[in-house]
Short mmCIF file of C-alpha atoms in Angstrom, two decimals:
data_model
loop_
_atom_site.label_atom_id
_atom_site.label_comp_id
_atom_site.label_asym_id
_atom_site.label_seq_id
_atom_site.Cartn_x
_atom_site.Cartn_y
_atom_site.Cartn_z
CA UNK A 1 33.37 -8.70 -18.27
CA UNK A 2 29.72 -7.12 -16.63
CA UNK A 3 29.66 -3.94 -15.61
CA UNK A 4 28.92 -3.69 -11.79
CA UNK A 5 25.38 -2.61 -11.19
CA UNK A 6 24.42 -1.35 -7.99
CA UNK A 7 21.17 -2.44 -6.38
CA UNK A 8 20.08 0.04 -3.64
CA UNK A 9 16.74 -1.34 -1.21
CA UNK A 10 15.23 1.05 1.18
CA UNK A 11 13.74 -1.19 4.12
CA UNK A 12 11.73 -0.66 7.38
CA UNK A 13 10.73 -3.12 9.72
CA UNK A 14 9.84 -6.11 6.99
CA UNK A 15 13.11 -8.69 7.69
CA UNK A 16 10.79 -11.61 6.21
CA UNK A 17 10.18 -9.97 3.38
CA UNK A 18 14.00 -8.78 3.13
CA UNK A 19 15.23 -11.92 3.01
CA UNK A 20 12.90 -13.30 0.46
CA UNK A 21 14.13 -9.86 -2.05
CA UNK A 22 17.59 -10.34 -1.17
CA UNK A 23 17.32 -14.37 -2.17
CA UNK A 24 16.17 -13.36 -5.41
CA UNK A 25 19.08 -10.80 -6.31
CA UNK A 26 21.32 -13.44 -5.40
CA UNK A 27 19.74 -15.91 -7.97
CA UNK A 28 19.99 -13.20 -10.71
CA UNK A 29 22.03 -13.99 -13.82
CA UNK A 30 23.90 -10.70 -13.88
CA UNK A 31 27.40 -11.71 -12.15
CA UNK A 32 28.24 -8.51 -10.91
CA UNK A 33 25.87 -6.84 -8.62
CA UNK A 34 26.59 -4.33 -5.52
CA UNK A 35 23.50 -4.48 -3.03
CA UNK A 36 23.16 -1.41 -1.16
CA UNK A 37 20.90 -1.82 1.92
CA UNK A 38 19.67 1.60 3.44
CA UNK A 39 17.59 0.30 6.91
CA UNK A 40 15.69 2.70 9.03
CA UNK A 41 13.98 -0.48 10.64
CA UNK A 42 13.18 -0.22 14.55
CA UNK A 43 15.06 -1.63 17.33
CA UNK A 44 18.33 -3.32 16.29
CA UNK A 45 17.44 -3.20 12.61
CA UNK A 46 16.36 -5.88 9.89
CA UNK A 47 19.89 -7.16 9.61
CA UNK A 48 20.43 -8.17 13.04
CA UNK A 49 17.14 -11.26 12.44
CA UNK A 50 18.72 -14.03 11.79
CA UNK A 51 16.79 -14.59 8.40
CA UNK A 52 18.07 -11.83 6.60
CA UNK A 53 21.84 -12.28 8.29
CA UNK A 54 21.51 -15.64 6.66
CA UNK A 55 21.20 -14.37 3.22
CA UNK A 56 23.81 -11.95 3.77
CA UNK A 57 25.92 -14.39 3.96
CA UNK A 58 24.92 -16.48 1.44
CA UNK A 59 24.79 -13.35 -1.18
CA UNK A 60 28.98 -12.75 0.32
CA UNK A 61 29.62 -15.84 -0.59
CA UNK A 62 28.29 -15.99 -3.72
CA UNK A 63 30.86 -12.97 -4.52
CA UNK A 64 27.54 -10.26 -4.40
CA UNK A 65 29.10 -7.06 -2.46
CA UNK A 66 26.66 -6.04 0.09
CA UNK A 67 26.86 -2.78 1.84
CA UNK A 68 24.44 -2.16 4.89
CA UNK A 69 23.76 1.09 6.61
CA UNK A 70 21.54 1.32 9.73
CA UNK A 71 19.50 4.52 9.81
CA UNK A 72 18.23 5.42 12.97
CA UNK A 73 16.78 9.34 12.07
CA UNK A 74 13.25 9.18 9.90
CA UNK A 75 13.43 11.99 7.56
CA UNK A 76 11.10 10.52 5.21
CA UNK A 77 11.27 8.59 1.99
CA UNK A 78 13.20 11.09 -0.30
CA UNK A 79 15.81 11.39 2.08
CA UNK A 80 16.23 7.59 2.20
CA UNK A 81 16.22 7.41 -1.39
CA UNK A 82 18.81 10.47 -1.68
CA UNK A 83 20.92 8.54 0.79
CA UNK A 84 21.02 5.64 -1.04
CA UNK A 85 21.61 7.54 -4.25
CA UNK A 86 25.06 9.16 -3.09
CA UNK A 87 26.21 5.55 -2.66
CA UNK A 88 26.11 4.53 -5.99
CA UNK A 89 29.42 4.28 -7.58
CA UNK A 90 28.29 2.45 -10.89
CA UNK A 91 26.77 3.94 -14.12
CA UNK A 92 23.40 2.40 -13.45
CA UNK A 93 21.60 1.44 -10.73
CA UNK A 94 18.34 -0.08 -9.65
CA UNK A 95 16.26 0.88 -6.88
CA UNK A 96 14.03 -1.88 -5.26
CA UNK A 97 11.10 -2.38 -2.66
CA UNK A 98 11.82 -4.14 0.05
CA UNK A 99 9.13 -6.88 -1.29
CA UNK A 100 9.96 -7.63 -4.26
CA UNK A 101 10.33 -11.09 -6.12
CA UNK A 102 12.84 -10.54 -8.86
CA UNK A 103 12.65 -13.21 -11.96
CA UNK A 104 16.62 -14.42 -12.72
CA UNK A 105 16.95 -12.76 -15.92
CA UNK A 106 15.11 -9.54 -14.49
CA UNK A 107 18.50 -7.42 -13.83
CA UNK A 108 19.92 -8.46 -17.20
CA UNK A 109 17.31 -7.81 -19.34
CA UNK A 110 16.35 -4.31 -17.51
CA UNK A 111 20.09 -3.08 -17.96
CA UNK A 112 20.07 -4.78 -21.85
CA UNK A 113 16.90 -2.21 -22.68
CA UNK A 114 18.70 1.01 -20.68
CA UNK A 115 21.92 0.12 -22.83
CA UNK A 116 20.30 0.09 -25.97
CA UNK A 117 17.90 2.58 -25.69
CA UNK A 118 19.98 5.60 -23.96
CA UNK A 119 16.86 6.94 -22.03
CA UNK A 120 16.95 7.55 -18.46
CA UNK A 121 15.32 4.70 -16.93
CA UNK A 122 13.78 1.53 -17.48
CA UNK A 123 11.20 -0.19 -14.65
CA UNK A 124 9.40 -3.37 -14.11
CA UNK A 125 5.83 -2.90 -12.64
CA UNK A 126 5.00 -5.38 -9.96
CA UNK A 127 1.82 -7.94 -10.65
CA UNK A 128 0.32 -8.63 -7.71
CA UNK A 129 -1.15 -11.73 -8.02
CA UNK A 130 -3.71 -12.16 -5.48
CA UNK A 131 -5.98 -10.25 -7.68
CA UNK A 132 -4.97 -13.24 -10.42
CA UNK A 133 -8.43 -13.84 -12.46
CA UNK A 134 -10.07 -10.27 -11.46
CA UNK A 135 -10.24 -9.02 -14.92
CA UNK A 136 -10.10 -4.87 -15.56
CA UNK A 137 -10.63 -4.20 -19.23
CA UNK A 138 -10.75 -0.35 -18.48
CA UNK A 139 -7.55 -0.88 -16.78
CA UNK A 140 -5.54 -2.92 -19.29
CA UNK A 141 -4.82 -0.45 -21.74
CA UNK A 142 -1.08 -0.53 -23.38
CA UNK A 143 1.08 1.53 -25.23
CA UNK A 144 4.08 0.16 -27.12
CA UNK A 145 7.18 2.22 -28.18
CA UNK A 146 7.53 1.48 -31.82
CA UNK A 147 10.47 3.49 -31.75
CA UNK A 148 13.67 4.70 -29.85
CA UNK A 149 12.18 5.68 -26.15
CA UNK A 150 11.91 9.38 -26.29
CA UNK A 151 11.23 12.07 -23.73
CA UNK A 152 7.75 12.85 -22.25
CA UNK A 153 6.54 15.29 -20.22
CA UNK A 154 3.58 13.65 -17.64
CA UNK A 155 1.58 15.55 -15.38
CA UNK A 156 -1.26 14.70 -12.76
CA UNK A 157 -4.38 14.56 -14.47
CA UNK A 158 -2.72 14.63 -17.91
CA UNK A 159 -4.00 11.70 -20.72
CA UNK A 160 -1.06 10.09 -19.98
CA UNK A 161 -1.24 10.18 -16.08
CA UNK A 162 -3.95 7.73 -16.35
CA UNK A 163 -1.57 4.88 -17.50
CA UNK A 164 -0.35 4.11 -13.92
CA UNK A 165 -3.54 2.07 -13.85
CA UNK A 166 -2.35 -0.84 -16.23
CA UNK A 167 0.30 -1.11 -13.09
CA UNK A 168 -2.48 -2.17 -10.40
CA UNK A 169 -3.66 -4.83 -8.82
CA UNK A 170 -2.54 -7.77 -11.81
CA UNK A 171 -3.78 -6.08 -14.51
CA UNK A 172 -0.66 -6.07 -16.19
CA UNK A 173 -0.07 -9.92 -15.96
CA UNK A 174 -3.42 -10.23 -17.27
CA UNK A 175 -2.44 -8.35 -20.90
CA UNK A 176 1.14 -10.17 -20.72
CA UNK A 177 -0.23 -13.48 -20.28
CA UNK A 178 -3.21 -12.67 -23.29
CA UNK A 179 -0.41 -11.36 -25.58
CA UNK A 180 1.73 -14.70 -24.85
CA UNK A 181 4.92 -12.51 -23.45
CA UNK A 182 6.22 -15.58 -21.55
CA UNK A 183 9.03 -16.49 -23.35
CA UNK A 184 8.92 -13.71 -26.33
CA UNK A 185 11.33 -10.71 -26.70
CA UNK A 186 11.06 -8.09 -24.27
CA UNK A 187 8.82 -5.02 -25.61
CA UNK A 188 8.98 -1.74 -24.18
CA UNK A 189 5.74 0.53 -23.22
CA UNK A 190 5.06 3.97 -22.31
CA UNK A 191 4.65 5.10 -18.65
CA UNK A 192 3.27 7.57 -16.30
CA UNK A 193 5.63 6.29 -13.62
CA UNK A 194 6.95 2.65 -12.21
CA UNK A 195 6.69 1.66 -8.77
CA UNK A 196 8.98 -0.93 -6.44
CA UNK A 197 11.93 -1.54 -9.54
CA UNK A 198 13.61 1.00 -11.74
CA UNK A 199 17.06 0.73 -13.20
CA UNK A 200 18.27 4.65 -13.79
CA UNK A 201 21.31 6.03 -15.37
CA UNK A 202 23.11 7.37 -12.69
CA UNK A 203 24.17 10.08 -14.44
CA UNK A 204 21.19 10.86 -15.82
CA UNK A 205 19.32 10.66 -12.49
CA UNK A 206 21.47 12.73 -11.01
CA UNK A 207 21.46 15.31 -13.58
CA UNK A 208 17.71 15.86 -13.45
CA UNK A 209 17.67 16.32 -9.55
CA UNK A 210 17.34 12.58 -8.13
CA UNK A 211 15.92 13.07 -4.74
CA UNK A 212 17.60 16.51 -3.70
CA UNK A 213 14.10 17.79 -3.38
CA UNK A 214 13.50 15.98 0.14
CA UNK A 215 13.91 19.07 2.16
CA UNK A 216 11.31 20.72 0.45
CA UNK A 217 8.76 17.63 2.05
CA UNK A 218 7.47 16.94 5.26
CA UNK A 219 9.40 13.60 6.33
CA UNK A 220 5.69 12.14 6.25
CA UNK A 221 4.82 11.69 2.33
CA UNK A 222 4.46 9.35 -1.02
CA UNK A 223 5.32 9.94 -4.49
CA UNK A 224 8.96 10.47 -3.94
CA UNK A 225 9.90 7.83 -6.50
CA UNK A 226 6.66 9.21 -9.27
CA UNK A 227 8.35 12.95 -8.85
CA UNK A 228 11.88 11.62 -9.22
CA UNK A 229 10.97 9.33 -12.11
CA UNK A 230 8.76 11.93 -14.27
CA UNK A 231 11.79 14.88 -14.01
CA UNK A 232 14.26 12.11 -15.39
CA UNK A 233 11.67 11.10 -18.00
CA UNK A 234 11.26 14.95 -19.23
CA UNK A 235 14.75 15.49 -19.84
CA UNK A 236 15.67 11.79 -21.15
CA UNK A 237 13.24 9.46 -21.60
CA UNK A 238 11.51 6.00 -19.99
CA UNK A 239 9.83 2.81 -20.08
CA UNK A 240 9.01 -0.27 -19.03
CA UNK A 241 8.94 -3.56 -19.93
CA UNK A 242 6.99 -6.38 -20.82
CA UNK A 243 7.00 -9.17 -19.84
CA UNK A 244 7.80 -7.63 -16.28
CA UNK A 245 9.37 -10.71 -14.24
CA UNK A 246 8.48 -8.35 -10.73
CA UNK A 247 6.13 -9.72 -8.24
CA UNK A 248 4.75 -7.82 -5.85
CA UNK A 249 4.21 -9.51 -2.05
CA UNK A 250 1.36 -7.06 -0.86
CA UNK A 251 2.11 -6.74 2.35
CA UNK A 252 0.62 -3.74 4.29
CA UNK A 253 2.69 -0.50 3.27
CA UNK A 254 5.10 0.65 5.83
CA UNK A 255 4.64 4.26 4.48
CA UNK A 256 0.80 5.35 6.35
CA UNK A 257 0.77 9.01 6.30
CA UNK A 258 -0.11 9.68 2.61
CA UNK A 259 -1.35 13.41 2.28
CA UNK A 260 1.54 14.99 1.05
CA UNK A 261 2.17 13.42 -2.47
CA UNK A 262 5.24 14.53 -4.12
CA UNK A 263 4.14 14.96 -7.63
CA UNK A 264 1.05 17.13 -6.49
CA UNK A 265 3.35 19.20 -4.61
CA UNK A 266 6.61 20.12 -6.15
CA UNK A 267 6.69 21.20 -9.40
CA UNK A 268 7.86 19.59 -12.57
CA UNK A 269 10.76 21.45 -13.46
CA UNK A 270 11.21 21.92 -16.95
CA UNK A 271 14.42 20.62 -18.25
CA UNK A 272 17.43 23.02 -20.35
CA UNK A 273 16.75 23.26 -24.06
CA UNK A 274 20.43 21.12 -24.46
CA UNK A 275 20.00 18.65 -21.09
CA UNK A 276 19.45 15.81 -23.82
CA UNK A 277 22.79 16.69 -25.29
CA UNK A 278 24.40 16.92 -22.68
CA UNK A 279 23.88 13.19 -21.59
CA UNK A 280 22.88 11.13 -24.10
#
């Protein structure tokens, strides 16, 4: 029997694009899923349009468990993401955008890689494929783990910061599609961070912080999800995966105010000398 795995979506005023993310999970091979819907949307919130009450229903009765919260105080992204993090009641759990296209065998294969390699978290970078054909050679630089994911300690304007760049525009499809991924065993590759979908050990997650920091931010910032994911991959370890079956929909970002970026200003606390031990 599948361990439940708990999907947790932040939205805000996108029900469109809701609907289309929330299709997807329910087309995902992985038969036990809890969807966790966190909406600080204005007005009477995303789930009151009929398009995304439709696939509500649809995911229900499909035997998904869907849990929706309406939000109505802005306290900024971490807090969301904190929020949704005390809801999670399963060992792992993946945080998605709210405009996302998942691939079927995207949960299942995320989860197989956390399982086997014991790190902290495992992420699928979005292509976006409007930028299909625009070819970045500077940009489409990969590094393979040719061994057990380890932990790393990333900082801006480190060597390894600069990775984040294989994760723009569809730079990453581009190197996937010239190494013939499609259809080949998943590989895992080193990251600075992963935006839009990250599975996490819970555990893990939690024990490195998660989100508690959002007090220490204004409620208008970014980089919530970089700082969160660089303290877990200190202490345990993370990756991504290729091929990356996550599409990005590029619409306009709901998140405007981007001056105060986490990672640039809260520190990278370094993790106890037995943290590893602890949870591995």
């Amino acid at each position: 029997m599948s361990e439940t795995i708990d999907v947790l979506i932040p939205t805000r005023n996108r029900p469109g694009a809701l609907a289309v993310t929330l299709t997807a999970l329910g087309a995902q091979t992985w038969p036990a899923l809890r969807i966790v819907l966190a909406d600080q949307s204005d007005g009477d919130g995303a789930c009151a349009h009929g398009e995304v009450q439709a696939v509500l229903r649809y995911l229900r009765a499909c035997g998904r468990s869907v849990d929706t919260f309406k939000r109505e105080r802005r306290r900024g992204m971490a807090e969301q993401r904190a929020f949704l993090l005390a809801q999670v009641r399963s060992p792992f759990c993946l945080f998605v955008d709210d405009d996302v296209i998942l691939e079927p065998d995207l949960v299942a294969r995320l989860h197989a890689v956390i399982r086997a390699e014991r790190c902290g978290l495992v992420g699928s970078a979005l292509h976006g494929l409007s930028f299909l054909g625009q070819l970045r050679p500077m940009q489409e630089t990969i590094e393979f783990w040719d061994g057990p994911v380890m932990p790393e300690t990333i900082r801006p304007g480190s060597p390894a910061w600069a990775r984040h760049h294989l994760h723009s525009a569809a730079n990453l499809f581009h190197v996937q599609s010239r190494l013939k991924q499609e259809g080949a065993p998943t590989r895992r590759y080193k990251i600075a961070w992963v935006g839009g979908c990250v599975m996490f050990d819970t555990a893990k997650l939690r024990a490195a912080g998660g989100f508690d920091f959002w007090p220490e931010l204004p409620a208008q910032h970014c980089g919530e999800d970089v700082l969160a994911q660089q303290r877990v991959m200190a202490r345990y370890g993370g990756c991504a995966i290729l091929p990356s079956g996550a599409y990005h929909m590029e619409l306009p970002t709901t998140i405007t105010a981007r001056a105060i970026d986490a990672p640039y200003v809260l520190p990278l606390a370094d993790p106890p000398a037995d943290s590893v031990m602890d949870i591995r």
